[in-house]
Coordinates of C-alpha atoms in Angstrom, one line a residue:
Chain A
M1 CA 8.3 -30.8 -27.3
R2 CA 7.7 -27.2 -28.2
P3 CA 4.3 -25.9 -27.4
K4 CA 2.3 -25.0 -30.5
A5 CA 2.2 -21.3 -31.3
G6 CA -1.1 -19.7 -32.1
I7 CA -4.4 -19.5 -30.3
G8 CA -4.8 -20.7 -26.7
I9 CA -2.2 -21.0 -24.0
S10 CA 0.7 -23.4 -23.8
R11 CA 0.9 -26.1 -21.2
G12 CA 3.5 -24.2 -19.1
K13 CA 1.2 -21.2 -19.0
A14 CA -1.7 -23.3 -18.0
A15 CA 0.3 -24.9 -15.2
A16 CA 1.3 -21.4 -14.0
L17 CA -2.3 -20.3 -14.0
L18 CA -3.3 -23.4 -12.0
R19 CA -0.6 -22.7 -9.5
G20 CA -1.8 -19.1 -9.2
L21 CA -5.3 -20.4 -8.5
L22 CA -4.1 -22.8 -5.9
Q23 CA -2.0 -20.1 -4.2
R24 CA -5.0 -17.8 -4.1
L25 CA -7.1 -20.6 -2.6
A26 CA -4.4 -21.2 0.0
V27 CA -4.3 -17.5 0.9
F28 CA -8.1 -17.3 1.0
V29 CA -8.3 -20.3 3.4
F30 CA -5.4 -18.8 5.5
L31 CA -7.4 -15.5 5.8
L32 CA -10.5 -17.4 6.9
V33 CA -8.6 -19.5 9.4
L34 CA -6.8 -16.4 10.8
M35 CA -10.2 -14.7 11.0
S36 CA -11.6 -17.4 13.2
V37 CA -8.4 -18.2 15.2
L38 CA -7.3 -14.6 15.9
P39 CA -10.0 -13.6 18.3
R40 CA -9.6 -16.9 20.2
L41 CA -5.8 -16.5 20.6
L42 CA -6.0 -13.1 22.2
P43 CA -5.5 -13.0 25.9
G44 CA -8.8 -13.1 27.8
D45 CA -12.1 -14.7 26.9
A46 CA -13.6 -14.0 23.5
L47 CA -17.0 -14.1 25.3
D48 CA -15.9 -11.3 27.7
V49 CA -14.7 -9.2 24.8
L50 CA -17.9 -9.7 22.9
M51 CA -20.2 -9.1 25.9
D52 CA -18.1 -6.2 27.3
S53 CA -19.3 -3.8 24.6
D54 CA -22.9 -4.9 24.6
V55 CA -24.1 -6.1 28.0
Q56 CA -22.5 -5.2 31.2
R57 CA -23.8 -7.6 33.7
D58 CA -22.8 -10.7 35.8
L59 CA -23.7 -13.9 34.1
Q60 CA -24.3 -17.2 35.8
E61 CA -21.9 -20.0 34.8
S62 CA -24.8 -21.9 33.1
E63 CA -25.8 -18.8 31.2
R64 CA -22.2 -18.3 30.1
S65 CA -21.9 -21.8 28.7
A66 CA -25.2 -21.5 27.0
L67 CA -24.1 -18.2 25.4
R68 CA -20.8 -19.8 24.5
D69 CA -22.6 -22.6 22.6
Q70 CA -24.9 -20.1 21.0
L71 CA -22.1 -17.9 19.8
G72 CA -20.1 -20.9 18.5
L73 CA -17.4 -20.6 21.1
G74 CA -17.9 -24.0 22.7
G75 CA -15.6 -27.0 22.1
T76 CA -11.9 -27.1 21.3
L77 CA -10.1 -24.5 19.1
I78 CA -10.0 -26.8 16.1
E79 CA -13.7 -27.6 16.4
Q80 CA -14.6 -24.0 16.6
V81 CA -12.4 -23.0 13.6
G82 CA -13.7 -25.9 11.6
R83 CA -17.3 -24.9 12.3
D84 CA -16.6 -21.3 11.4
L85 CA -15.0 -22.3 8.1
M86 CA -17.8 -24.6 7.1
R87 CA -20.4 -21.9 8.0
L88 CA -18.6 -19.3 5.9
L89 CA -18.0 -21.6 3.0
R90 CA -21.7 -22.5 3.0
G91 CA -22.3 -18.8 2.5
D92 CA -23.9 -18.3 5.8
F93 CA -22.5 -15.1 7.2
G94 CA -24.7 -14.7 10.2
Y95 CA -26.7 -11.7 11.4
S96 CA -25.5 -8.2 12.3
H97 CA -27.3 -7.2 15.5
L98 CA -26.1 -3.7 15.2
H99 CA -27.7 -3.2 11.8
G100 CA -30.5 -5.5 12.5
A101 CA -30.1 -7.3 9.2
P102 CA -28.4 -10.4 7.8
V103 CA -24.8 -9.8 6.8
S104 CA -25.3 -11.0 3.3
R105 CA -28.1 -8.4 2.7
L106 CA -25.9 -5.6 4.0
L107 CA -23.0 -6.7 1.8
A108 CA -25.3 -7.0 -1.2
D109 CA -26.6 -3.5 -0.6
A110 CA -23.1 -2.0 -0.3
L111 CA -21.2 -3.8 -3.0
P112 CA -23.0 -2.0 -6.0
W113 CA -21.9 1.4 -4.7
T114 CA -18.3 0.4 -4.5
A115 CA -18.6 -1.2 -7.9
L116 CA -20.0 2.1 -9.2
L117 CA -17.1 4.1 -7.8
I118 CA -14.5 1.7 -9.3
A119 CA -16.4 1.5 -12.6
L120 CA -16.4 5.3 -12.8
A121 CA -12.8 5.7 -11.7
T122 CA -11.3 3.0 -14.0
P123 CA -11.8 4.9 -17.3
I124 CA -10.5 8.1 -15.7
F125 CA -7.2 6.7 -14.4
L126 CA -6.7 4.4 -17.4
G127 CA -7.3 7.3 -19.8
V128 CA -5.3 9.9 -18.1
G129 CA -2.5 7.6 -17.1
V130 CA -2.1 6.1 -20.5
I131 CA -2.5 9.3 -22.5
F132 CA 0.0 11.2 -20.4
G133 CA 2.3 8.3 -20.2
I134 CA 2.5 7.9 -24.0
E135 CA 2.9 11.7 -24.5
A136 CA 5.7 11.8 -21.9
G137 CA 7.3 8.5 -23.0
R138 CA 7.3 8.9 -26.8
R139 CA 9.9 11.7 -26.5
P140 CA 11.8 10.9 -23.3
G141 CA 13.7 13.9 -22.0
A142 CA 11.8 16.5 -24.0
R143 CA 10.3 19.5 -22.3
L144 CA 6.7 18.0 -22.2
D145 CA 8.1 14.8 -20.6
R146 CA 9.9 16.8 -17.9
I147 CA 6.9 18.9 -17.1
I148 CA 4.5 15.9 -16.9
T149 CA 6.9 13.7 -15.0
T150 CA 7.7 16.4 -12.4
A151 CA 4.0 17.0 -11.9
M152 CA 3.3 13.3 -11.5
S153 CA 6.2 12.9 -9.1
L154 CA 4.7 15.7 -7.0
L155 CA 1.3 14.0 -7.0
A156 CA 3.0 10.7 -6.1
S157 CA 4.3 12.2 -2.9
V158 CA 0.9 13.2 -1.6
P159 CA -0.7 10.3 0.4
P160 CA -4.0 9.3 -1.4
F161 CA -6.2 10.1 1.6
V162 CA -4.7 13.6 1.7
T163 CA -5.7 14.2 -2.0
A164 CA -9.1 12.9 -1.2
M165 CA -9.5 15.3 1.7
A166 CA -8.2 18.1 -0.4
L167 CA -10.8 17.3 -3.1
L168 CA -13.6 17.2 -0.5
L169 CA -12.4 20.5 0.9
C170 CA -12.0 22.3 -2.4
F171 CA -15.1 21.2 -4.3
A172 CA -17.6 20.4 -1.6
I173 CA -16.9 22.8 1.3
L174 CA -14.9 25.8 0.2
W175 CA -16.6 26.0 -3.2
P176 CA -19.7 23.9 -2.6
I177 CA -20.6 22.7 -6.1
L178 CA -20.7 19.0 -5.3
P179 CA -22.3 17.2 -2.3
T180 CA -20.0 16.4 0.6
G181 CA -21.0 12.8 1.2
G182 CA -23.5 10.0 0.8
A183 CA -24.5 8.3 -2.5
E184 CA -27.8 10.0 -3.0
P185 CA -29.7 12.9 -1.4
L186 CA -31.9 12.3 1.6
F187 CA -35.0 12.4 -0.6
P188 CA -34.1 11.0 -4.0
A189 CA -35.9 12.2 -7.0
E190 CA -38.7 10.1 -8.3
A191 CA -38.0 10.3 -12.0
P192 CA -35.2 8.0 -13.3
W193 CA -33.2 10.7 -15.1
P194 CA -32.9 13.3 -12.3
H195 CA -32.2 10.4 -10.0
A196 CA -29.3 9.1 -12.1
R197 CA -28.0 12.7 -12.3
E198 CA -28.0 12.9 -8.5
I199 CA -26.2 9.6 -8.1
A200 CA -23.6 10.8 -10.6
R201 CA -23.1 14.1 -8.8
H202 CA -22.5 12.2 -5.6
A203 CA -20.2 9.7 -7.1
L204 CA -18.1 12.2 -9.1
L205 CA -15.8 13.4 -6.3
P206 CA -15.1 10.0 -4.7
A207 CA -14.5 8.5 -8.1
C208 CA -12.0 11.3 -9.0
A209 CA -10.2 10.8 -5.6
L210 CA -10.0 7.1 -6.4
A211 CA -8.7 7.7 -9.9
L212 CA -6.1 10.2 -8.8
H213 CA -4.6 7.5 -6.6
E214 CA -4.1 5.1 -9.5
V215 CA -3.2 7.6 -12.2
V216 CA 0.3 8.0 -10.9
R217 CA 1.1 4.3 -11.0
Y218 CA -0.2 3.9 -14.5
F219 CA 1.6 7.0 -15.7
F220 CA 5.0 5.7 -14.5
V221 CA 4.4 2.2 -15.9
V222 CA 3.2 3.5 -19.3
R223 CA 5.9 6.2 -19.6
G224 CA 8.7 3.7 -18.9
E225 CA 7.3 1.2 -21.4
A226 CA 6.6 3.9 -24.0
A227 CA 10.2 5.2 -23.6
G228 CA 11.4 1.7 -24.3
L229 CA 9.2 1.5 -27.4
S230 CA 10.3 4.8 -28.7
R231 CA 13.8 3.3 -29.2
R232 CA 12.5 0.2 -31.0
A233 CA 13.2 -0.1 -34.7
F234 CA 9.6 -0.4 -35.8
V235 CA 8.6 2.8 -34.2
I236 CA 11.6 4.7 -35.6
N237 CA 10.8 3.2 -39.0
A238 CA 7.2 4.3 -38.7
R239 CA 8.1 7.8 -37.7
S240 CA 10.5 8.1 -40.6
R241 CA 7.7 7.1 -42.9
G242 CA 5.8 10.0 -41.6
I243 CA 3.3 8.1 -39.3
S244 CA 2.4 10.4 -36.5
G245 CA -0.4 11.8 -34.5
W246 CA -3.3 9.7 -33.4
R247 CA -2.3 6.7 -35.6
E248 CA 1.2 6.5 -34.1
R249 CA -0.1 6.8 -30.5
R250 CA -2.8 4.2 -31.0
D251 CA -1.4 1.6 -33.3
Y252 CA 2.3 1.8 -32.4
Y253 CA 2.2 2.6 -28.7
G254 CA -1.3 1.8 -27.4
R255 CA -1.5 -1.7 -28.9
N256 CA 1.9 -2.7 -27.6
L257 CA 1.2 -1.3 -24.1
L258 CA -1.9 -3.5 -23.7
P259 CA -0.2 -6.5 -21.9
V260 CA 1.6 -4.1 -19.5
I261 CA -1.6 -2.3 -18.7
C262 CA -3.4 -5.6 -18.2
A263 CA -0.6 -6.9 -15.9
R264 CA -0.9 -3.7 -13.9
L265 CA -4.7 -4.1 -13.6
S266 CA -4.3 -7.4 -11.8
Q267 CA -2.3 -5.6 -9.1
S268 CA -4.8 -2.7 -9.2
V269 CA -7.7 -4.8 -8.0
A270 CA -6.3 -5.0 -4.5
T271 CA -5.1 -1.4 -4.4
L272 CA -8.4 -0.1 -5.7
F273 CA -10.3 -1.9 -3.0
T274 CA -7.9 -0.4 -0.4
A275 CA -8.2 3.0 -1.8
S276 CA -11.9 2.8 -2.0
L277 CA -12.0 2.1 1.7
F278 CA -10.2 5.4 2.4
V279 CA -12.3 7.3 -0.2
E280 CA -15.6 5.9 1.1
V281 CA -14.7 6.7 4.7
I282 CA -13.7 10.3 3.7
F283 CA -16.8 10.9 1.6
S284 CA -19.1 8.8 3.9
Y285 CA -20.1 6.8 0.8
P286 CA -22.2 3.8 1.6
G287 CA -20.0 1.3 -0.1
V288 CA -18.5 -1.9 1.2
G289 CA -15.3 -0.2 2.4
S290 CA -17.1 2.1 4.8
L291 CA -19.3 -0.7 5.9
T292 CA -16.3 -2.8 6.8
Y293 CA -14.6 0.1 8.5
Q294 CA -17.7 0.8 10.5
A295 CA -17.8 -2.9 11.5
V296 CA -14.3 -2.5 12.9
L297 CA -15.2 0.6 14.9
D298 CA -18.4 -0.9 16.2
R299 CA -16.8 -4.3 16.8
D300 CA -19.5 -5.9 14.8
Y301 CA -17.6 -9.2 14.3
A302 CA -20.2 -11.1 12.3
L303 CA -20.3 -8.3 9.7
L304 CA -16.5 -7.9 9.7
Q305 CA -16.0 -11.6 9.1
G306 CA -18.6 -11.7 6.3
A307 CA -17.2 -8.6 4.6
I308 CA -13.6 -9.8 4.8
A309 CA -14.5 -13.2 3.4
V310 CA -16.4 -11.7 0.5
L311 CA -13.8 -9.0 -0.3
A312 CA -11.0 -11.5 -0.1
A313 CA -12.8 -13.8 -2.5
L314 CA -13.5 -11.0 -4.9
V315 CA -10.0 -9.5 -4.8
L316 CA -8.3 -12.8 -5.2
S317 CA -10.5 -14.1 -8.0
L318 CA -10.4 -10.8 -9.9
N319 CA -6.7 -10.5 -9.9
W320 CA -6.4 -14.1 -11.0
I321 CA -8.6 -13.4 -13.9
F322 CA -6.5 -10.4 -14.9
D323 CA -3.4 -12.5 -14.6
A324 CA -4.9 -15.0 -16.9
L325 CA -5.8 -12.3 -19.4
T326 CA -2.2 -10.9 -19.2
D327 CA -0.8 -14.3 -20.0
I328 CA -3.1 -14.7 -23.0
L329 CA -2.2 -11.2 -24.3
A330 CA 1.5 -11.6 -23.7
H331 CA 1.3 -14.7 -25.8
R332 CA 0.9 -12.5 -28.8
G333 CA 4.4 -11.3 -28.2
Chain B
M1 CA 51.4 13.5 10.8
S2 CA 54.5 11.3 10.7
A3 CA 52.8 8.2 11.9
P4 CA 51.3 6.2 9.0
T5 CA 47.6 6.9 8.9
P6 CA 45.7 3.7 9.6
R7 CA 44.5 2.2 6.3
I8 CA 40.9 3.0 5.9
P9 CA 39.2 0.0 4.3
Q10 CA 38.7 0.7 0.6
T11 CA 35.0 0.1 1.0
I12 CA 34.6 3.1 3.2
T13 CA 36.3 5.6 0.9
R14 CA 34.5 4.3 -2.1
Y15 CA 31.1 4.3 -0.5
R16 CA 31.4 7.6 1.3
R17 CA 27.8 8.4 0.6
Q18 CA 26.4 5.3 2.1
V19 CA 28.6 5.6 5.1
L20 CA 27.4 9.2 5.6
G21 CA 23.9 7.9 5.2
L22 CA 24.5 5.4 7.9
F23 CA 25.8 8.2 10.2
A24 CA 22.7 10.2 9.5
V25 CA 20.6 7.3 10.5
V26 CA 22.5 6.8 13.7
I27 CA 22.2 10.5 14.7
L28 CA 18.5 10.4 13.8
T29 CA 18.0 7.4 16.0
L30 CA 19.7 9.2 18.9
L31 CA 17.6 12.3 18.3
I32 CA 14.4 10.2 18.2
A33 CA 15.4 8.5 21.5
A34 CA 16.1 11.8 23.2
S35 CA 13.1 13.7 21.7
D36 CA 10.7 12.9 24.5
A37 CA 12.8 14.7 27.0
L38 CA 13.8 17.6 24.8
L39 CA 10.3 18.6 23.6
P40 CA 7.7 20.6 25.6
A41 CA 4.9 18.5 27.2
Y42 CA 1.8 17.9 25.1
V43 CA -0.8 19.0 27.6
T44 CA -4.5 19.8 27.3
S45 CA -5.7 23.2 28.2
T46 CA -8.9 25.2 28.1
D47 CA -7.9 27.2 25.0
T48 CA -9.6 24.8 22.5
L49 CA -9.5 25.3 18.7
Q50 CA -7.6 28.5 18.9
P51 CA -6.3 29.9 15.7
P52 CA -2.5 30.4 15.4
S53 CA -1.3 33.2 17.7
A54 CA 1.9 34.3 19.4
R55 CA 1.2 31.9 22.2
H56 CA 0.4 28.8 20.1
W57 CA 2.1 29.3 16.8
L58 CA 0.0 26.7 15.0
G59 CA -3.1 27.1 17.1
T60 CA -4.7 24.4 19.3
N61 CA -6.8 21.4 18.7
D62 CA -10.2 20.3 20.1
I63 CA -8.8 19.5 23.6
G64 CA -6.5 22.6 23.8
Q65 CA -3.2 20.9 22.8
S66 CA -0.7 23.0 20.9
V67 CA -0.6 21.8 17.3
L68 CA 3.1 22.7 17.0
T69 CA 4.1 20.7 20.0
G70 CA 2.0 17.8 18.6
L71 CA 3.7 18.1 15.2
L72 CA 7.2 18.1 16.8
R73 CA 6.4 15.2 19.0
A74 CA 4.8 13.2 16.2
T75 CA 7.8 13.8 13.9
P76 CA 10.3 11.3 15.6
V77 CA 7.5 8.8 16.0
T78 CA 6.4 8.9 12.4
V79 CA 9.9 9.0 10.9
G80 CA 11.2 6.3 13.4
L81 CA 8.3 4.0 12.7
A82 CA 8.9 4.3 8.9
L83 CA 12.6 3.8 9.1
L84 CA 12.4 0.8 11.4
T85 CA 9.5 -0.9 9.5
A86 CA 11.5 -0.5 6.3
A87 CA 14.6 -1.9 7.9
L88 CA 12.8 -4.9 9.2
A89 CA 11.1 -5.5 5.9
L90 CA 14.5 -5.3 4.1
L91 CA 16.1 -7.7 6.6
I92 CA 13.3 -10.3 6.1
G93 CA 13.5 -9.8 2.3
L94 CA 17.3 -10.1 2.3
T95 CA 17.2 -13.2 4.5
M96 CA 14.7 -14.8 2.1
A97 CA 16.7 -13.8 -1.0
G98 CA 19.8 -15.2 0.7
L99 CA 18.1 -18.5 1.4
A100 CA 16.9 -18.7 -2.2
V101 CA 20.5 -18.1 -3.4
V102 CA 22.2 -20.4 -0.9
F103 CA 19.8 -23.3 -1.4
P104 CA 19.1 -23.1 -5.1
K105 CA 16.9 -26.2 -5.2
K106 CA 14.5 -26.5 -2.2
G107 CA 15.1 -23.0 -0.8
R108 CA 14.4 -21.3 -4.0
A109 CA 11.1 -23.0 -4.6
V110 CA 9.9 -22.4 -1.1
V111 CA 11.0 -18.8 -1.0
L112 CA 9.4 -18.0 -4.4
H113 CA 6.2 -19.7 -3.4
L114 CA 6.1 -17.7 -0.2
T115 CA 6.8 -14.5 -2.0
D116 CA 4.0 -15.2 -4.5
M117 CA 1.6 -15.9 -1.6
A118 CA 2.6 -12.8 0.3
E119 CA 2.1 -10.7 -2.8
I120 CA -1.6 -11.7 -3.2
V121 CA -2.6 -11.3 0.4
P122 CA -4.9 -8.3 0.5
S123 CA -3.0 -6.5 3.3
I124 CA -5.7 -4.0 4.2
L125 CA -8.1 -6.8 5.1
L126 CA -5.5 -8.3 7.3
L127 CA -4.9 -5.0 9.0
L128 CA -8.6 -4.4 9.5
L129 CA -8.9 -7.8 11.0
V130 CA -6.1 -7.3 13.5
A131 CA -7.2 -3.8 14.3
A132 CA -10.7 -4.9 15.1
W133 CA -9.5 -7.0 18.0
H134 CA -6.5 -5.1 19.1
Q135 CA -5.2 -1.6 18.0
P136 CA -1.5 -2.1 17.4
G137 CA 1.1 0.0 19.2
A138 CA 4.5 1.0 17.8
A139 CA 6.2 -2.4 18.1
E140 CA 3.2 -4.3 16.7
I141 CA 2.9 -1.8 13.8
I142 CA 6.6 -2.3 12.8
L143 CA 6.2 -6.1 12.9
L144 CA 2.8 -6.2 11.1
M145 CA 3.9 -3.8 8.3
A146 CA 7.2 -5.5 7.8
V147 CA 5.5 -8.9 7.5
L148 CA 3.1 -7.5 5.0
T149 CA 5.7 -5.8 2.8
W150 CA 8.9 -7.8 2.7
H151 CA 7.8 -9.6 -0.5
D152 CA 8.4 -6.4 -2.5
D153 CA 12.2 -6.8 -1.9
V154 CA 12.8 -10.5 -2.5
R155 CA 13.0 -10.7 -6.3
I156 CA 15.3 -7.8 -6.9
L157 CA 17.6 -8.7 -4.0
R158 CA 17.8 -12.3 -5.2
S159 CA 18.7 -11.3 -8.8
V160 CA 21.3 -8.9 -7.5
L161 CA 22.8 -11.5 -5.2
L162 CA 22.8 -14.1 -8.0
R163 CA 24.5 -11.6 -10.3
E164 CA 27.2 -10.7 -7.8
I165 CA 27.9 -14.3 -6.8
G166 CA 28.4 -15.3 -10.4
R167 CA 31.1 -12.7 -11.1
E168 CA 34.7 -13.5 -11.8
N169 CA 36.1 -11.6 -8.8
I170 CA 34.2 -13.9 -6.5
R171 CA 35.3 -17.0 -8.3
L172 CA 38.9 -15.8 -8.4
A173 CA 38.9 -15.0 -4.7
R174 CA 37.3 -18.3 -3.9
H175 CA 40.0 -20.0 -5.9
M176 CA 42.6 -18.1 -3.9
G177 CA 41.0 -19.5 -0.7
A178 CA 38.9 -16.6 0.5
S179 CA 36.2 -17.5 3.0
W180 CA 32.6 -16.7 2.5
P181 CA 32.4 -14.2 5.4
Y182 CA 35.3 -12.3 3.8
L183 CA 33.7 -12.4 0.4
L184 CA 30.4 -11.2 1.8
L185 CA 32.0 -8.2 3.5
H186 CA 34.5 -7.2 0.9
H187 CA 33.0 -8.2 -2.4
I188 CA 29.3 -8.8 -2.2
L189 CA 28.2 -6.2 0.3
P190 CA 29.9 -3.2 -1.5
A191 CA 28.5 -4.4 -4.8
I192 CA 24.9 -4.7 -3.6
L193 CA 25.0 -1.6 -1.4
P194 CA 23.5 0.8 -4.0
T195 CA 20.6 -1.7 -4.6
L196 CA 20.1 -2.1 -0.9
T197 CA 19.9 1.7 -0.4
G198 CA 17.4 2.0 -3.3
V199 CA 15.2 -0.8 -2.0
Y200 CA 15.4 0.6 1.5
L201 CA 14.3 4.1 0.4
Q202 CA 11.3 2.6 -1.5
N203 CA 10.5 0.6 1.6
V204 CA 10.5 3.8 3.7
V205 CA 8.2 5.5 1.2
Q206 CA 5.8 2.6 1.4
A207 CA 6.0 2.4 5.2
V208 CA 5.3 6.1 5.6
M209 CA 2.2 5.8 3.4
R210 CA 0.9 2.7 5.0
V211 CA 1.5 3.7 8.6
A212 CA -0.1 7.1 8.0
G213 CA -3.0 5.4 6.3
L214 CA -3.6 3.1 9.3
A215 CA -3.3 6.0 11.7
F216 CA -5.6 8.1 9.6
L217 CA -8.3 5.4 9.9
G218 CA -7.8 5.6 13.7
L219 CA -6.7 2.0 13.9
T220 CA -3.4 2.5 15.7
A221 CA -3.1 2.6 19.5
G222 CA -4.8 5.7 20.9
D223 CA -1.6 7.0 22.6
L224 CA 0.5 6.8 19.5
L225 CA 0.9 10.3 18.2
T226 CA 1.8 10.4 14.5
W227 CA 1.1 12.8 11.6
G228 CA -1.5 10.3 10.4
S229 CA -3.3 10.4 13.7
M230 CA -3.2 14.2 13.7
L231 CA -4.8 14.1 10.3
Q232 CA -7.5 11.8 11.7
D233 CA -8.2 14.4 14.4
A234 CA -8.6 17.0 11.7
T235 CA -11.2 15.2 9.7
G236 CA -14.0 16.3 12.1
Y237 CA -13.2 20.0 11.5
L238 CA -13.3 20.3 7.7
H239 CA -16.5 22.3 8.0
T240 CA -15.0 24.9 10.3
P241 CA -12.1 27.3 9.8
A242 CA -10.0 25.0 12.1
W243 CA -9.0 22.8 9.2
Q244 CA -6.4 25.4 8.3
W245 CA -4.3 24.8 11.3
L246 CA -5.4 21.2 12.1
L247 CA -5.2 19.7 8.6
L248 CA -2.6 21.6 6.7
P249 CA 0.5 21.2 9.1
P250 CA 0.5 17.4 9.3
A251 CA -0.5 17.0 5.6
L252 CA 2.4 19.3 4.6
C253 CA 4.8 17.5 6.8
L254 CA 3.8 14.1 5.5
T255 CA 4.0 15.3 1.8
G256 CA 7.3 17.1 2.4
F257 CA 8.8 14.0 4.0
L258 CA 7.6 11.8 1.1
L259 CA 8.9 14.3 -1.4
V260 CA 12.4 14.3 0.2
L261 CA 12.3 10.5 0.1
T262 CA 11.3 10.2 -3.5
T263 CA 13.9 12.8 -4.5
L264 CA 16.6 10.9 -2.7
D265 CA 15.4 7.7 -4.3
Q266 CA 15.5 9.2 -7.8
R267 CA 18.9 10.6 -7.3
Q268 CA 20.1 7.3 -6.0
Q269 CA 18.7 5.6 -9.1
R270 CA 20.4 8.0 -11.4
H271 CA 23.6 7.5 -9.5
A272 CA 23.4 3.8 -9.8
R273 CA 22.6 4.0 -13.6
L274 CA 25.6 6.3 -14.1
R275 CA 27.9 4.0 -12.3
Q276 CA 26.6 1.0 -14.2
G277 CA 27.1 3.0 -17.5
A278 CA 30.7 3.9 -16.5
N279 CA 31.9 0.4 -16.0
P280 CA 29.7 -2.1 -17.7

């Protein structure tokens, strides 16, 4: 039976989406299990590792076993892992002794900043990547194409954290027009508008660094696709009818590029989170990336586990949503 | 030259470029192995944070080590790590693709499922998780990165293998009684070599970026000197003039190396396209 064309998705597509969801669930559970198994598989006693950095003292055997129970290290490996999993799935992430706050609160405080950076960066990299990609791809091999493509290839060879450091150096240290770090000044303004302006000023450089990292990928994807479109009959036909300028770029290229861009977005979710980690570390921005990084450096395992669980859930569900969107868009043909 | 010259297998003459590349890799490996003895020692001194001078051409870092020596010593480590990581990832990818082709029913389903799963694992989270408990050394980095990146290679390698196995020359040779090892060496390997080289180069680019990123975060073993870890050392000195000799040299090396790799990759792609265009 042929699936009905039209609105909605066919049965095959739905099955594929369901499979994607199950795969993501499996990956998520795998990460959670790894997170709780890994420390217990390493040579030595997890208790020693944990105590080593905090309290240096001899413990009585009875105190050790009491601590073990308190830290959830008692019982067999499977029991411990099961307990960990149930706890995390209930949404109980524990308490960060280093920050003196519950992990869930720390994460809730940090996530909006990361979301702000990504929200600011997305229009920049989408806009620049798509516009330059269409300009270069609609006349492949022309001079403009060669110039833009060479520049983008150069940009692609610079590791993203180097570009971020270069931005910091240029616009915050050598020519100090923007702040070097943080998300707001030490004493934020009272009035809402100056406050918003301060936040925007602090977010500008990190957002640009984040966007530069993604621009290159979108440029190459869009350029390749646009070059393919420029040879298609309907575009050649439109051009010969004198359609050009804005209308050609928007209606003939832009609209047909939508599924490709959407497909790319689903992969971007993970790379954006990765890139935001680097950017937040470099600009000491108080987002979830630098929080996680600090947890690694401080060996704050409760915070690290909570952050990884939340980030993994976010990344996996977001890229599944974009996958679903891509399928629905691609259905248009 | 009266004696008949030994017949060089046709594959070698036809794939001179790839063979030369292989030689380059072997020589590079030897150099990397010998570099520790050849280079001057990387010792601390009391001349800390000195600008470039006749004595220290690229200045010194915060514990008085010469930046130039560090750069030279980091080069074989950085390059070697990237080449080995990429090779291991390619090997895993090729094995997986081979399994999917040899066992078209069960193998294919399992391999494609695994590839899908590996694709959606957020690798940075996994790296952070591992690094929190144990900062990986060279061997562990190679293993970790290869395990996290092999999935990029599977689909393309599988499609190329399928294409080559379905060709007439293979079927004809099979008909004539050729064994699979013979076919692999004389028909399939030469045909997929350009793709293998391209995939390998892209793996190297990815490996350089990822390893440098990990080292930049300071999450690799403390005694592993790479360009990335030198960049990490420089981050604390952005507010002083020292960034000029601490940050720029490793950043330029890293960028230069990546630029060489991408140029090679592009040339290789153009070459493959031309060849395909010449005999469709």
